PDB file of C-alpha atoms in Angstrom:
ATOM      1  CA  ASP A   1      65.588  38.647 -15.812  1.00  0.00           C
ATOM      2  CA  THR A   2      64.308  41.168 -12.762  1.00  0.00           C
ATOM      3  CA  ALA A   3      67.355  42.700 -11.351  1.00  0.00           C
ATOM      4  CA  VAL A   4      65.310  43.848  -7.427  1.00  0.00           C
ATOM      5  CA  SER A   5      61.911  42.382  -7.425  1.00  0.00           C
ATOM      6  CA  GLN A   6      59.906  43.347  -4.719  1.00  0.00           C
ATOM      7  CA  THR A   7      55.852  41.368  -3.178  1.00  0.00           C
ATOM      8  CA  PRO A   8      53.443  42.081  -3.369  1.00  0.00           C
ATOM      9  CA  LYS A   9      53.147  44.898  -6.097  1.00  0.00           C
ATOM     10  CA  TYR A  10      49.766  45.878  -3.999  1.00  0.00           C
ATOM     11  CA  LEU A  11      49.329  45.425  -1.072  1.00  0.00           C
ATOM     12  CA  VAL A  12      45.803  46.586   0.782  1.00  0.00           C
ATOM     13  CA  THR A  13      44.721  46.232   4.201  1.00  0.00           C
ATOM     14  CA  GLN A  14      43.234  47.520   7.526  1.00  0.00           C
ATOM     15  CA  MET A  15      44.502  49.334  10.422  1.00  0.00           C
ATOM     16  CA  GLY A  16      46.211  47.729  12.726  1.00  0.00           C
ATOM     17  CA  ASN A  17      47.657  44.420  10.567  1.00  0.00           C
ATOM     18  CA  ASP A  18      51.001  43.793  10.346  1.00  0.00           C
ATOM     19  CA  LYS A  19      52.397  43.038   7.132  1.00  0.00           C
ATOM     20  CA  SER A  20      55.155  42.352   5.335  1.00  0.00           C
ATOM     21  CA  ILE A  21      57.324  43.502   1.845  1.00  0.00           C
ATOM     22  CA  LYS A  22      59.907  40.976   0.673  1.00  0.00           C
ATOM     23  CA  CYS A  23      63.017  42.664  -1.371  1.00  0.00           C
ATOM     24  CA  GLU A  24      65.325  40.728  -3.413  1.00  0.00           C
ATOM     25  CA  GLN A  25      68.177  41.435  -5.667  1.00  0.00           C
ATOM     26  CA  ASN A  26      70.314  39.318  -8.167  1.00  0.00           C
ATOM     27  CA  LEU A  27      72.882  41.644  -8.834  1.00  0.00           C
ATOM     28  CA  GLY A  28      75.620  40.651  -6.261  1.00  0.00           C
ATOM     29  CA  HIS A  29      75.096  43.645  -4.976  1.00  0.00           C
ATOM     30  CA  ASP A  30      76.359  44.333  -0.872  1.00  0.00           C
ATOM     31  CA  THR A  31      73.763  47.696  -0.169  1.00  0.00           C
ATOM     32  CA  MET A  32      70.010  47.753  -0.143  1.00  0.00           C
ATOM     33  CA  TYR A  33      67.841  49.908   0.884  1.00  0.00           C
ATOM     34  CA  TRP A  34      63.824  50.967   1.654  1.00  0.00           C
ATOM     35  CA  TYR A  35      62.227  54.348   0.427  1.00  0.00           C
ATOM     36  CA  LYS A  36      59.010  55.666   1.040  1.00  0.00           C
ATOM     37  CA  GLN A  37      57.130  57.589  -1.691  1.00  0.00           C
ATOM     38  CA  ASP A  38      54.650  59.535  -0.424  1.00  0.00           C
ATOM     39  CA  SER A  39      51.895  60.867  -2.243  1.00  0.00           C
ATOM     40  CA  LYS A  40      53.436  64.057  -3.375  1.00  0.00           C
ATOM     41  CA  LYS A  41      55.764  62.019  -4.679  1.00  0.00           C
ATOM     42  CA  PHE A  42      58.522  62.799  -2.405  1.00  0.00           C
ATOM     43  CA  LEU A  43      61.000  59.840  -1.764  1.00  0.00           C
ATOM     44  CA  LYS A  44      62.786  59.241   1.457  1.00  0.00           C
ATOM     45  CA  ILE A  45      65.150  56.565   2.688  1.00  0.00           C
ATOM     46  CA  MET A  46      64.089  54.759   5.408  1.00  0.00           C
ATOM     47  CA  PHE A  47      66.759  52.089   5.939  1.00  0.00           C
ATOM     48  CA  SER A  48      70.011  51.008   4.681  1.00  0.00           C
ATOM     49  CA  TYR A  49      71.753  47.201   4.929  1.00  0.00           C
ATOM     50  CA  ASN A  50      74.773  46.765   3.853  1.00  0.00           C
ATOM     51  CA  ASN A  51      75.929  42.828   4.170  1.00  0.00           C
ATOM     52  CA  LYS A  52      72.885  42.454   6.693  1.00  0.00           C
ATOM     53  CA  GLU A  53      73.927  44.912   8.740  1.00  0.00           C
ATOM     54  CA  LEU A  54      71.836  48.096   9.737  1.00  0.00           C
ATOM     55  CA  ILE A  55      73.900  51.414   8.076  1.00  0.00           C
ATOM     56  CA  ILE A  56      71.287  53.988   7.815  1.00  0.00           C
ATOM     57  CA  ASN A  57      68.308  53.313  10.606  1.00  0.00           C
ATOM     58  CA  GLU A  58      66.105  57.524   9.602  1.00  0.00           C
ATOM     59  CA  THR A  59      63.444  58.430  12.031  1.00  0.00           C
ATOM     60  CA  VAL A  60      60.917  56.181  11.466  1.00  0.00           C
ATOM     61  CA  PRO A  61      58.617  54.598  13.905  1.00  0.00           C
ATOM     62  CA  ASN A  62      59.564  51.670  15.044  1.00  0.00           C
ATOM     63  CA  ARG A  63      56.623  49.799  13.923  1.00  0.00           C
ATOM     64  CA  PHE A  64      59.144  49.418  10.949  1.00  0.00           C
ATOM     65  CA  SER A  65      61.387  46.483  11.143  1.00  0.00           C
ATOM     66  CA  PRO A  66      63.618  45.874   8.298  1.00  0.00           C
ATOM     67  CA  LYS A  67      65.184  42.351   8.259  1.00  0.00           C
ATOM     68  CA  SER A  68      67.963  40.757   5.832  1.00  0.00           C
ATOM     69  CA  PRO A  69      68.488  37.297   6.295  1.00  0.00           C
ATOM     70  CA  ASP A  70      71.220  37.030   3.276  1.00  0.00           C
ATOM     71  CA  LYS A  71      72.700  40.262   1.962  1.00  0.00           C
ATOM     72  CA  ALA A  72      70.587  39.719  -1.395  1.00  0.00           C
ATOM     73  CA  HIS A  73      66.779  40.544   0.500  1.00  0.00           C
ATOM     74  CA  LEU A  74      65.249  43.074   2.654  1.00  0.00           C
ATOM     75  CA  ASN A  75      62.026  42.601   3.648  1.00  0.00           C
ATOM     76  CA  LEU A  76      60.010  45.386   5.450  1.00  0.00           C
ATOM     77  CA  HIS A  77      57.886  44.475   8.273  1.00  0.00           C
ATOM     78  CA  ILE A  78      55.328  46.715   9.505  1.00  0.00           C
ATOM     79  CA  ASN A  79      53.348  46.321  12.547  1.00  0.00           C
ATOM     80  CA  SER A  80      50.181  47.996  13.419  1.00  0.00           C
ATOM     81  CA  LEU A  81      49.526  49.658  10.290  1.00  0.00           C
ATOM     82  CA  GLU A  82      48.093  53.068  10.222  1.00  0.00           C
ATOM     83  CA  LEU A  83      46.484  55.381   7.745  1.00  0.00           C
ATOM     84  CA  GLY A  84      49.376  57.195   7.350  1.00  0.00           C
ATOM     85  CA  ASP A  85      51.940  54.239   6.380  1.00  0.00           C
ATOM     86  CA  SER A  86      49.490  54.336   2.876  1.00  0.00           C
ATOM     87  CA  ALA A  87      52.441  54.859   0.164  1.00  0.00           C
ATOM     88  CA  VAL A  88      54.605  53.039  -2.384  1.00  0.00           C
ATOM     89  CA  TYR A  89      57.250  51.679  -0.756  1.00  0.00           C
ATOM     90  CA  PHE A  90      60.663  51.238  -3.060  1.00  0.00           C
ATOM     91  CA  CYS A  91      63.338  48.577  -2.549  1.00  0.00           C
ATOM     92  CA  ALA A  92      66.844  49.165  -4.269  1.00  0.00           C
ATOM     93  CA  SER A  93      70.384  47.802  -4.145  1.00  0.00           C
ATOM     94  CA  SER A  94      73.743  48.910  -4.976  1.00  0.00           C
ATOM     95  CA  GLN A  95      77.454  47.616  -5.488  1.00  0.00           C
ATOM     96  CA  ASP A  96      79.091  48.679  -2.443  1.00  0.00           C
ATOM     97  CA  PHE A  97      78.836  50.897   0.575  1.00  0.00           C
ATOM     98  CA  GLU A  98      82.303  51.767   1.308  1.00  0.00           C
ATOM     99  CA  GLY A  99      85.586  51.531  -0.833  1.00  0.00           C
ATOM    100  CA  ASN A 100      86.330  52.685  -4.365  1.00  0.00           C
ATOM    101  CA  PHE A 101      82.854  51.414  -5.820  1.00  0.00           C
ATOM    102  CA  GLY A 102      80.485  52.816  -3.072  1.00  0.00           C
ATOM    103  CA  THR A 103      77.464  54.015  -3.566  1.00  0.00           C
ATOM    104  CA  TYR A 104      78.311  57.212  -5.370  1.00  0.00           C
ATOM    105  CA  ASN A 105      80.050  55.096  -7.876  1.00  0.00           C
ATOM    106  CA  SER A 106      77.068  52.562  -8.226  1.00  0.00           C
ATOM    107  CA  PRO A 107      73.870  54.250  -8.542  1.00  0.00           C
ATOM    108  CA  LEU A 108      70.893  52.785  -6.940  1.00  0.00           C
ATOM    109  CA  HIS A 109      68.827  50.131  -8.830  1.00  0.00           C
ATOM    110  CA  PHE A 110      64.979  50.073  -7.978  1.00  0.00           C
ATOM    111  CA  GLY A 111      62.619  47.626  -7.206  1.00  0.00           C
ATOM    112  CA  ASN A 112      59.239  48.453  -9.074  1.00  0.00           C
ATOM    113  CA  GLY A 113      57.724  49.051  -6.043  1.00  0.00           C
ATOM    114  CA  THR A 114      54.981  48.257  -3.804  1.00  0.00           C
ATOM    115  CA  ARG A 115      52.220  50.227  -3.547  1.00  0.00           C
ATOM    116  CA  LEU A 116      50.326  49.896   0.233  1.00  0.00           C
ATOM    117  CA  THR A 117      47.114  51.171   1.364  1.00  0.00           C
ATOM    118  CA  VAL A 118      46.032  51.426   4.987  1.00  0.00           C
ATOM    119  CA  THR A 119      41.794  51.456   5.296  1.00  0.00           C
TER     120      THR A 119
ATOM    121  CA  ALA B   1      70.767  70.625   6.316  1.00  0.00           C
ATOM    122  CA  GLN B   2      71.357  68.365   2.810  1.00  0.00           C
ATOM    123  CA  THR B   3      68.607  69.431   0.647  1.00  0.00           C
ATOM    124  CA  VAL B   4      67.878  68.809  -2.539  1.00  0.00           C
ATOM    125  CA  THR B   5      65.170  71.772  -4.359  1.00  0.00           C
ATOM    126  CA  GLN B   6      63.294  71.324  -7.235  1.00  0.00           C
ATOM    127  CA  SER B   7      61.440  74.748  -8.168  1.00  0.00           C
ATOM    128  CA  GLN B   8      59.260  73.298 -10.777  1.00  0.00           C
ATOM    129  CA  PRO B   9      56.502  70.564  -9.528  1.00  0.00           C
ATOM    130  CA  GLU B  10      55.472  70.615 -13.081  1.00  0.00           C
ATOM    131  CA  MET B  11      57.275  71.579 -16.567  1.00  0.00           C
ATOM    132  CA  SER B  12      55.731  70.845 -20.142  1.00  0.00           C
ATOM    133  CA  VAL B  13      57.366  70.456 -23.551  1.00  0.00           C
ATOM    134  CA  GLN B  14      56.282  69.566 -27.235  1.00  0.00           C
ATOM    135  CA  GLU B  15      57.705  66.978 -28.870  1.00  0.00           C
ATOM    136  CA  ALA B  16      60.742  67.634 -30.207  1.00  0.00           C
ATOM    137  CA  GLU B  17      61.745  70.562 -28.643  1.00  0.00           C
ATOM    138  CA  THR B  18      64.309  71.517 -25.481  1.00  0.00           C
ATOM    139  CA  VAL B  19      63.443  71.590 -22.134  1.00  0.00           C
ATOM    140  CA  THR B  20      65.297  72.191 -18.971  1.00  0.00           C
ATOM    141  CA  LEU B  21      64.103  70.817 -15.496  1.00  0.00           C
ATOM    142  CA  SER B  22      66.275  72.942 -12.688  1.00  0.00           C
ATOM    143  CA  CYS B  23      67.126  71.339  -9.487  1.00  0.00           C
ATOM    144  CA  THR B  24      69.530  73.300  -6.699  1.00  0.00           C
ATOM    145  CA  TYR B  25      70.945  71.306  -3.649  1.00  0.00           C
ATOM    146  CA  ASP B  26      72.433  72.334  -0.348  1.00  0.00           C
ATOM    147  CA  THR B  27      75.692  70.791   1.173  1.00  0.00           C
ATOM    148  CA  SER B  28      78.693  72.267   2.770  1.00  0.00           C
ATOM    149  CA  GLU B  29      80.858  68.800   1.203  1.00  0.00           C
ATOM    150  CA  SER B  30      83.434  68.667  -1.249  1.00  0.00           C
ATOM    151  CA  ASP B  31      82.851  65.586  -2.803  1.00  0.00           C
ATOM    152  CA  TYR B  32      79.065  64.456  -3.987  1.00  0.00           C
ATOM    153  CA  TYR B  33      77.590  62.813  -6.824  1.00  0.00           C
ATOM    154  CA  LEU B  34      74.161  64.044  -8.411  1.00  0.00           C
ATOM    155  CA  PHE B  35      71.741  62.008 -10.151  1.00  0.00           C
ATOM    156  CA  TRP B  36      68.851  62.496 -12.325  1.00  0.00           C
ATOM    157  CA  TYR B  37      66.226  59.702 -11.993  1.00  0.00           C
ATOM    158  CA  LYS B  38      63.377  59.162 -14.280  1.00  0.00           C
ATOM    159  CA  GLN B  39      59.703  57.552 -12.885  1.00  0.00           C
ATOM    160  CA  PRO B  40      57.678  57.012 -15.758  1.00  0.00           C
ATOM    161  CA  PRO B  41      53.656  55.589 -14.766  1.00  0.00           C
ATOM    162  CA  SER B  42      55.331  51.996 -14.243  1.00  0.00           C
ATOM    163  CA  ARG B  43      56.839  53.651 -11.093  1.00  0.00           C
ATOM    164  CA  GLN B  44      60.066  52.091 -11.974  1.00  0.00           C
ATOM    165  CA  MET B  45      63.398  54.301 -10.907  1.00  0.00           C
ATOM    166  CA  ILE B  46      65.476  54.664 -13.992  1.00  0.00           C
ATOM    167  CA  LEU B  47      68.838  56.371 -13.486  1.00  0.00           C
ATOM    168  CA  VAL B  48      68.744  59.172 -16.203  1.00  0.00           C
ATOM    169  CA  ILE B  49      72.364  60.739 -15.640  1.00  0.00           C
ATOM    170  CA  ARG B  50      74.467  61.444 -13.004  1.00  0.00           C
ATOM    171  CA  GLN B  51      77.574  63.866 -12.230  1.00  0.00           C
ATOM    172  CA  GLU B  52      80.867  63.834 -10.110  1.00  0.00           C
ATOM    173  CA  ALA B  53      81.428  67.162  -8.314  1.00  0.00           C
ATOM    174  CA  TYR B  54      85.229  67.005  -9.213  1.00  0.00           C
ATOM    175  CA  LYS B  55      84.519  66.802 -12.855  1.00  0.00           C
ATOM    176  CA  GLN B  56      83.565  70.319 -14.102  1.00  0.00           C
ATOM    177  CA  GLN B  57      82.909  68.660 -17.852  1.00  0.00           C
ATOM    178  CA  ASN B  58      78.926  68.576 -17.525  1.00  0.00           C
ATOM    179  CA  ALA B  59      77.741  65.342 -18.089  1.00  0.00           C
ATOM    180  CA  THR B  60      76.240  63.901 -21.429  1.00  0.00           C
ATOM    181  CA  GLU B  61      73.646  61.161 -22.200  1.00  0.00           C
ATOM    182  CA  ASN B  62      72.384  61.449 -25.701  1.00  0.00           C
ATOM    183  CA  ARG B  63      69.484  63.486 -25.419  1.00  0.00           C
ATOM    184  CA  PHE B  64      70.204  64.274 -21.877  1.00  0.00           C
ATOM    185  CA  SER B  65      72.793  66.725 -20.361  1.00  0.00           C
ATOM    186  CA  VAL B  66      73.406  68.817 -17.575  1.00  0.00           C
ATOM    187  CA  ASN B  67      74.222  71.617 -16.433  1.00  0.00           C
ATOM    188  CA  PHE B  68      76.196  71.536 -13.331  1.00  0.00           C
ATOM    189  CA  GLN B  69      77.307  74.963 -11.328  1.00  0.00           C
ATOM    190  CA  LYS B  70      79.354  73.881  -8.729  1.00  0.00           C
ATOM    191  CA  ALA B  71      79.494  77.426  -6.950  1.00  0.00           C
ATOM    192  CA  ALA B  72      76.067  77.931  -7.540  1.00  0.00           C
ATOM    193  CA  LYS B  73      74.841  74.111  -6.085  1.00  0.00           C
ATOM    194  CA  SER B  74      72.757  73.936  -9.409  1.00  0.00           C
ATOM    195  CA  PHE B  75      72.436  71.012 -11.322  1.00  0.00           C
ATOM    196  CA  SER B  76      69.995  70.993 -14.141  1.00  0.00           C
ATOM    197  CA  LEU B  77      68.975  68.546 -16.511  1.00  0.00           C
ATOM    198  CA  LYS B  78      68.264  69.239 -20.513  1.00  0.00           C
ATOM    199  CA  ILE B  79      66.277  67.286 -22.404  1.00  0.00           C
ATOM    200  CA  SER B  80      66.888  67.537 -26.620  1.00  0.00           C
ATOM    201  CA  ASP B  81      64.392  66.790 -29.400  1.00  0.00           C
ATOM    202  CA  SER B  82      61.993  65.558 -26.518  1.00  0.00           C
ATOM    203  CA  GLN B  83      59.829  62.253 -26.729  1.00  0.00           C
ATOM    204  CA  LEU B  84      56.617  60.812 -25.491  1.00  0.00           C
ATOM    205  CA  GLY B  85      58.243  58.485 -24.178  1.00  0.00           C
ATOM    206  CA  ASP B  86      60.135  61.170 -21.631  1.00  0.00           C
ATOM    207  CA  ALA B  87      57.098  61.980 -20.131  1.00  0.00           C
ATOM    208  CA  ALA B  88      57.469  60.930 -16.252  1.00  0.00           C
ATOM    209  CA  MET B  89      58.523  62.296 -13.286  1.00  0.00           C
ATOM    210  CA  TYR B  90      62.023  62.934 -12.996  1.00  0.00           C
ATOM    211  CA  PHE B  91      64.018  63.487  -9.393  1.00  0.00           C
ATOM    212  CA  CYS B  92      66.992  65.213  -9.163  1.00  0.00           C
ATOM    213  CA  ALA B  93      68.949  63.652  -6.103  1.00  0.00           C
ATOM    214  CA  TYR B  94      72.542  63.937  -4.464  1.00  0.00           C
ATOM    215  CA  ILE B  95      74.604  61.619  -2.715  1.00  0.00           C
ATOM    216  CA  THR B  96      77.782  62.292  -0.444  1.00  0.00           C
ATOM    217  CA  GLN B  97      81.501  60.507  -0.326  1.00  0.00           C
ATOM    218  CA  GLY B  98      82.524  58.863   2.593  1.00  0.00           C
ATOM    219  CA  GLY B  99      80.861  58.280   6.150  1.00  0.00           C
ATOM    220  CA  SER B 100      77.498  57.074   6.213  1.00  0.00           C
ATOM    221  CA  GLU B 101      76.415  57.793   2.329  1.00  0.00           C
ATOM    222  CA  LYS B 102      73.057  59.001   1.985  1.00  0.00           C
ATOM    223  CA  LEU B 103      70.931  59.157  -1.301  1.00  0.00           C
ATOM    224  CA  VAL B 104      68.714  62.632  -0.733  1.00  0.00           C
ATOM    225  CA  PHE B 105      66.189  63.183  -3.345  1.00  0.00           C
ATOM    226  CA  GLY B 106      64.295  66.507  -4.354  1.00  0.00           C
ATOM    227  CA  LYS B 107      60.477  66.150  -4.418  1.00  0.00           C
ATOM    228  CA  GLY B 108      60.172  65.531  -8.060  1.00  0.00           C
ATOM    229  CA  THR B 109      59.521  67.165 -11.591  1.00  0.00           C
ATOM    230  CA  LYS B 110      56.714  66.051 -13.516  1.00  0.00           C
ATOM    231  CA  LEU B 111      57.201  66.420 -17.539  1.00  0.00           C
ATOM    232  CA  THR B 112      54.577  66.244 -19.543  1.00  0.00           C
ATOM    233  CA  VAL B 113      55.397  65.617 -23.526  1.00  0.00           C
ATOM    234  CA  ASN B 114      52.744  67.126 -26.055  1.00  0.00           C
ATOM    235  CA  PRO B 115      52.330  65.546 -29.664  1.00  0.00           C
TER     236      PRO B 115
END
């Protein structure tokens, strides 16, 4: 059983389009994240949600909007795609955000990534 | 600013030999956790080992061990008896305790294992 699953695995689209990447975790975790890995392999956090509430919102363009319908899902919507958005996007989850079992005690479980190519 | 620095973009090792990947970090926090993640070509991120900053004893997981030097803010990963399957990108990461936890990653080290 896949713990954290992202779809699609590959996404090729043209500039200006709007696209979404879906993420689901079946671990019962309370916190979910989106990371962006650029062409130099550098991973950078974009968003973090805890129980459907936004916790971390790093400096990303407002064209990127996360949506969490429930705590098992965190989807990433991207409007007006640009060439610079091309990257691999990773979804992740962890047990808790606060308390004795915060994220530092329960490491991140990552999805397999979505390679987005904007042409 | 919280940063994690991996000064070796690429490393190589002969199969069955030992290799050490370096990592330094910068933080003013006293409580935090450190991790090494492995990313093989499949792109999945796999936790290799983790270390709590309040523990002096270095963490060990089978062939993987760390050399944690808190005063020097250094957290190197040693891989013993390297195997072909160890070839991957290795990311050092750090997270603080309390408040708005944030996991900060280094830029990664590409490890090649030669047969």
